[in-house]
Short mmCIF file of C-alpha atoms in Angstrom, two decimals:
data_model
loop_
_atom_site.label_atom_id
_atom_site.label_comp_id
_atom_site.label_asym_id
_atom_site.label_seq_id
_atom_site.Cartn_x
_atom_site.Cartn_y
_atom_site.Cartn_z
CA MET A 1 -65.36 112.26 -59.75
CA GLU A 2 -65.02 114.85 -62.32
CA ARG A 3 -68.74 116.02 -61.87
CA ASN A 4 -67.98 116.64 -58.06
CA ILE A 5 -65.05 118.97 -59.01
CA TRP A 6 -67.26 121.10 -61.32
CA LEU A 7 -69.87 121.17 -58.68
CA TYR A 8 -67.35 122.44 -56.12
CA ILE A 9 -66.22 125.10 -58.49
CA LEU A 10 -69.70 126.23 -59.12
CA VAL A 11 -70.66 126.51 -55.37
CA ALA A 12 -67.47 128.34 -54.60
CA ALA A 13 -68.06 130.77 -57.43
CA GLY A 14 -71.74 131.30 -56.37
CA VAL A 15 -70.76 131.90 -52.82
CA SER A 16 -67.90 134.27 -53.94
CA TYR A 17 -70.52 136.19 -56.02
CA LEU A 18 -72.97 136.35 -53.32
CA VAL A 19 -70.57 137.66 -50.78
CA ARG A 20 -69.55 140.46 -53.22
CA ALA A 21 -73.11 141.25 -54.56
CA THR A 22 -75.18 141.31 -51.45
CA PRO A 23 -73.97 144.70 -50.11
CA LEU A 24 -74.56 146.17 -53.48
CA VAL A 25 -78.08 144.87 -53.73
CA LEU A 26 -79.10 145.59 -50.05
CA ILE A 27 -77.57 148.82 -49.38
CA ARG A 28 -78.94 151.37 -51.83
CA ARG A 29 -78.37 154.65 -49.98
CA GLU A 30 -75.15 156.22 -48.31
CA ILE A 31 -74.10 154.81 -44.99
CA THR A 32 -74.51 157.53 -42.50
CA ASN A 33 -73.75 155.53 -39.20
CA ARG A 34 -70.48 156.91 -38.07
CA THR A 35 -69.54 153.56 -36.43
CA ILE A 36 -69.99 151.73 -39.48
CA ARG A 37 -68.28 154.13 -41.77
CA SER A 38 -65.34 154.06 -39.44
CA PHE A 39 -65.25 150.16 -39.53
CA LEU A 40 -65.48 150.08 -43.33
CA TYR A 41 -62.65 152.77 -43.67
CA TYR A 42 -60.28 150.39 -41.88
CA VAL A 43 -61.32 147.09 -43.56
CA PRO A 44 -58.87 147.32 -46.64
CA TYR A 45 -55.96 148.08 -44.30
CA ALA A 46 -56.68 145.18 -42.15
CA THR A 47 -57.25 142.90 -45.10
CA LEU A 48 -54.01 143.87 -46.57
CA ALA A 49 -52.12 143.33 -43.35
CA VAL A 50 -53.73 139.74 -42.84
CA MET A 51 -52.68 138.82 -46.39
CA THR A 52 -49.11 140.27 -46.45
CA PHE A 53 -47.89 139.56 -42.92
CA PRO A 54 -47.45 135.71 -43.41
CA ALA A 55 -45.86 136.41 -46.66
CA ILE A 56 -43.37 138.76 -45.22
CA VAL A 57 -42.23 136.45 -42.41
CA GLU A 58 -42.21 133.31 -44.59
CA ALA A 59 -40.63 134.48 -47.93
CA THR A 60 -37.22 134.79 -46.44
CA GLN A 61 -34.73 131.95 -45.46
CA SER A 62 -34.91 133.01 -41.89
CA VAL A 63 -37.99 134.22 -39.75
CA TRP A 64 -35.61 136.68 -38.19
CA SER A 65 -34.90 138.44 -41.50
CA GLY A 66 -38.54 138.66 -42.21
CA LEU A 67 -39.19 140.11 -38.91
CA ALA A 68 -36.41 142.63 -39.06
CA ALA A 69 -37.73 143.88 -42.49
CA LEU A 70 -41.34 144.06 -41.10
CA TRP A 71 -40.15 146.25 -38.17
CA ALA A 72 -37.96 148.38 -40.48
CA GLY A 73 -40.87 148.78 -42.95
CA ILE A 74 -43.27 149.71 -40.24
CA PHE A 75 -40.80 152.18 -38.74
CA LEU A 76 -40.01 153.84 -42.13
CA ALA A 77 -43.64 153.99 -43.23
CA TRP A 78 -44.48 155.50 -39.83
CA ARG A 79 -41.92 158.16 -40.40
CA GLY A 80 -43.59 159.02 -43.68
CA ARG A 81 -41.21 157.54 -46.20
CA SER A 82 -42.33 156.84 -49.65
CA LEU A 83 -43.38 153.34 -50.72
CA LEU A 84 -40.29 152.92 -53.01
CA PHE A 85 -37.99 153.89 -50.18
CA VAL A 86 -39.52 151.49 -47.73
CA ALA A 87 -39.50 148.63 -50.19
CA VAL A 88 -35.83 149.14 -51.17
CA ALA A 89 -34.87 149.56 -47.50
CA ILE A 90 -36.54 146.47 -46.44
CA CYS A 91 -34.92 144.55 -49.20
CA VAL A 92 -31.51 145.77 -48.00
CA VAL A 93 -32.35 144.82 -44.48
CA VAL A 94 -33.44 141.26 -45.52
CA PHE A 95 -30.13 140.96 -47.52
CA GLY A 96 -28.08 142.26 -44.59
CA VAL A 97 -29.66 139.92 -41.98
CA GLU A 98 -29.47 137.07 -44.26
CA LEU A 99 -25.76 137.67 -44.99
CA VAL A 100 -25.10 137.99 -41.20
CA LEU A 101 -27.10 134.76 -40.42
CA VAL A 102 -25.41 132.54 -43.13
#
Protein backbone atom coordinates (compact mmCIF):
# COMPACT_ATOMS: atom_id res chain seq x y z
CA MET A 1 0.00 0.00 0.00
CA GLU A 2 2.79 2.44 0.84
CA ARG A 3 4.29 1.96 -2.61
CA ASN A 4 1.02 3.10 -4.18
CA ILE A 5 1.03 6.32 -2.17
CA TRP A 6 4.52 7.22 -3.37
CA LEU A 7 3.52 6.37 -6.92
CA TYR A 8 0.52 8.70 -6.65
CA ILE A 9 2.69 11.49 -5.25
CA LEU A 10 5.25 11.00 -8.03
CA VAL A 11 2.59 11.06 -10.76
CA ALA A 12 0.95 14.18 -9.26
CA ALA A 13 4.33 15.94 -9.08
CA GLY A 14 5.12 14.98 -12.68
CA VAL A 15 1.81 16.22 -14.01
CA SER A 16 2.12 19.46 -12.03
CA TYR A 17 5.62 20.01 -13.39
CA LEU A 18 4.54 19.30 -16.97
CA VAL A 19 1.64 21.75 -16.77
CA ARG A 20 4.01 24.50 -15.62
CA ALA A 21 7.00 23.66 -17.80
CA THR A 22 5.26 23.01 -21.12
CA PRO A 23 4.50 26.66 -21.97
CA LEU A 24 8.07 27.66 -21.11
CA VAL A 25 9.48 25.01 -23.41
CA LEU A 26 7.06 25.36 -26.32
CA ILE A 27 6.65 29.14 -26.46
CA ARG A 28 10.04 30.73 -27.07
CA ARG A 29 9.02 34.05 -28.59
CA GLU A 30 6.75 36.86 -27.47
CA ILE A 31 3.03 36.25 -27.95
CA THR A 32 1.77 38.78 -30.47
CA ASN A 33 -1.77 37.50 -30.99
CA ARG A 34 -4.05 40.10 -29.47
CA THR A 35 -6.77 37.63 -28.43
CA ILE A 36 -4.37 35.28 -26.66
CA ARG A 37 -2.64 38.19 -24.90
CA SER A 38 -6.01 39.50 -23.73
CA PHE A 39 -7.00 36.05 -22.48
CA LEU A 40 -3.71 35.59 -20.62
CA TYR A 41 -4.03 39.03 -19.06
CA TYR A 42 -7.24 38.04 -17.23
CA VAL A 43 -6.22 34.51 -16.19
CA PRO A 44 -4.69 35.55 -12.83
CA TYR A 45 -7.80 37.52 -11.87
CA ALA A 46 -10.14 34.68 -12.78
CA THR A 47 -8.00 32.16 -10.92
CA LEU A 48 -7.89 34.35 -7.83
CA ALA A 49 -11.66 34.79 -7.94
CA VAL A 50 -12.27 31.05 -8.27
CA MET A 51 -10.00 30.33 -5.30
CA THR A 52 -11.27 33.05 -2.99
CA PHE A 53 -15.02 33.13 -3.67
CA PRO A 54 -15.85 29.85 -1.87
CA ALA A 55 -13.63 30.82 1.05
CA ILE A 56 -15.34 34.20 1.41
CA VAL A 57 -18.80 32.67 1.56
CA GLU A 58 -17.93 29.62 3.70
CA ALA A 59 -15.48 31.18 6.18
CA THR A 60 -18.20 32.88 8.18
CA GLN A 61 -20.86 31.40 10.43
CA SER A 62 -23.59 32.48 8.04
CA VAL A 63 -23.66 32.51 4.26
CA TRP A 64 -25.45 35.86 4.46
CA SER A 65 -22.58 37.58 6.25
CA GLY A 66 -20.15 36.18 3.69
CA LEU A 67 -22.29 37.42 0.82
CA ALA A 68 -22.70 40.83 2.44
CA ALA A 69 -18.92 41.09 2.84
CA LEU A 70 -18.41 39.98 -0.75
CA TRP A 71 -20.74 42.65 -2.11
CA ALA A 72 -19.26 45.31 0.16
CA GLY A 73 -15.76 44.36 -0.98
CA ILE A 74 -16.73 44.46 -4.65
CA PHE A 75 -18.40 47.84 -4.22
CA LEU A 76 -15.49 49.40 -2.31
CA ALA A 77 -12.88 47.99 -4.69
CA TRP A 78 -14.92 49.24 -7.64
CA ARG A 79 -14.91 52.70 -6.05
CA GLY A 80 -11.10 52.62 -5.95
CA ARG A 81 -10.53 52.11 -2.23
CA SER A 82 -7.23 50.65 -1.03
CA LEU A 83 -6.80 46.98 -0.23
CA LEU A 84 -6.35 47.71 3.48
CA PHE A 85 -9.53 49.79 3.60
CA VAL A 86 -11.53 47.09 1.79
CA ALA A 87 -10.19 44.34 4.07
CA VAL A 88 -11.03 46.26 7.24
CA ALA A 89 -14.44 47.26 5.90
CA ILE A 90 -15.49 43.73 5.01
CA CYS A 91 -14.34 42.51 8.43
CA VAL A 92 -16.61 45.14 9.98
CA VAL A 93 -19.45 44.08 7.67
CA VAL A 94 -19.08 40.41 8.65
CA PHE A 95 -18.94 41.32 12.33
CA GLY A 96 -22.02 43.52 12.03
CA VAL A 97 -24.10 40.99 10.10
CA GLU A 98 -23.07 38.14 12.42
CA LEU A 99 -24.01 40.32 15.42
CA VAL A 100 -27.44 41.01 13.95
CA LEU A 101 -28.10 37.40 12.94
CA VAL A 102 -27.11 35.86 16.28
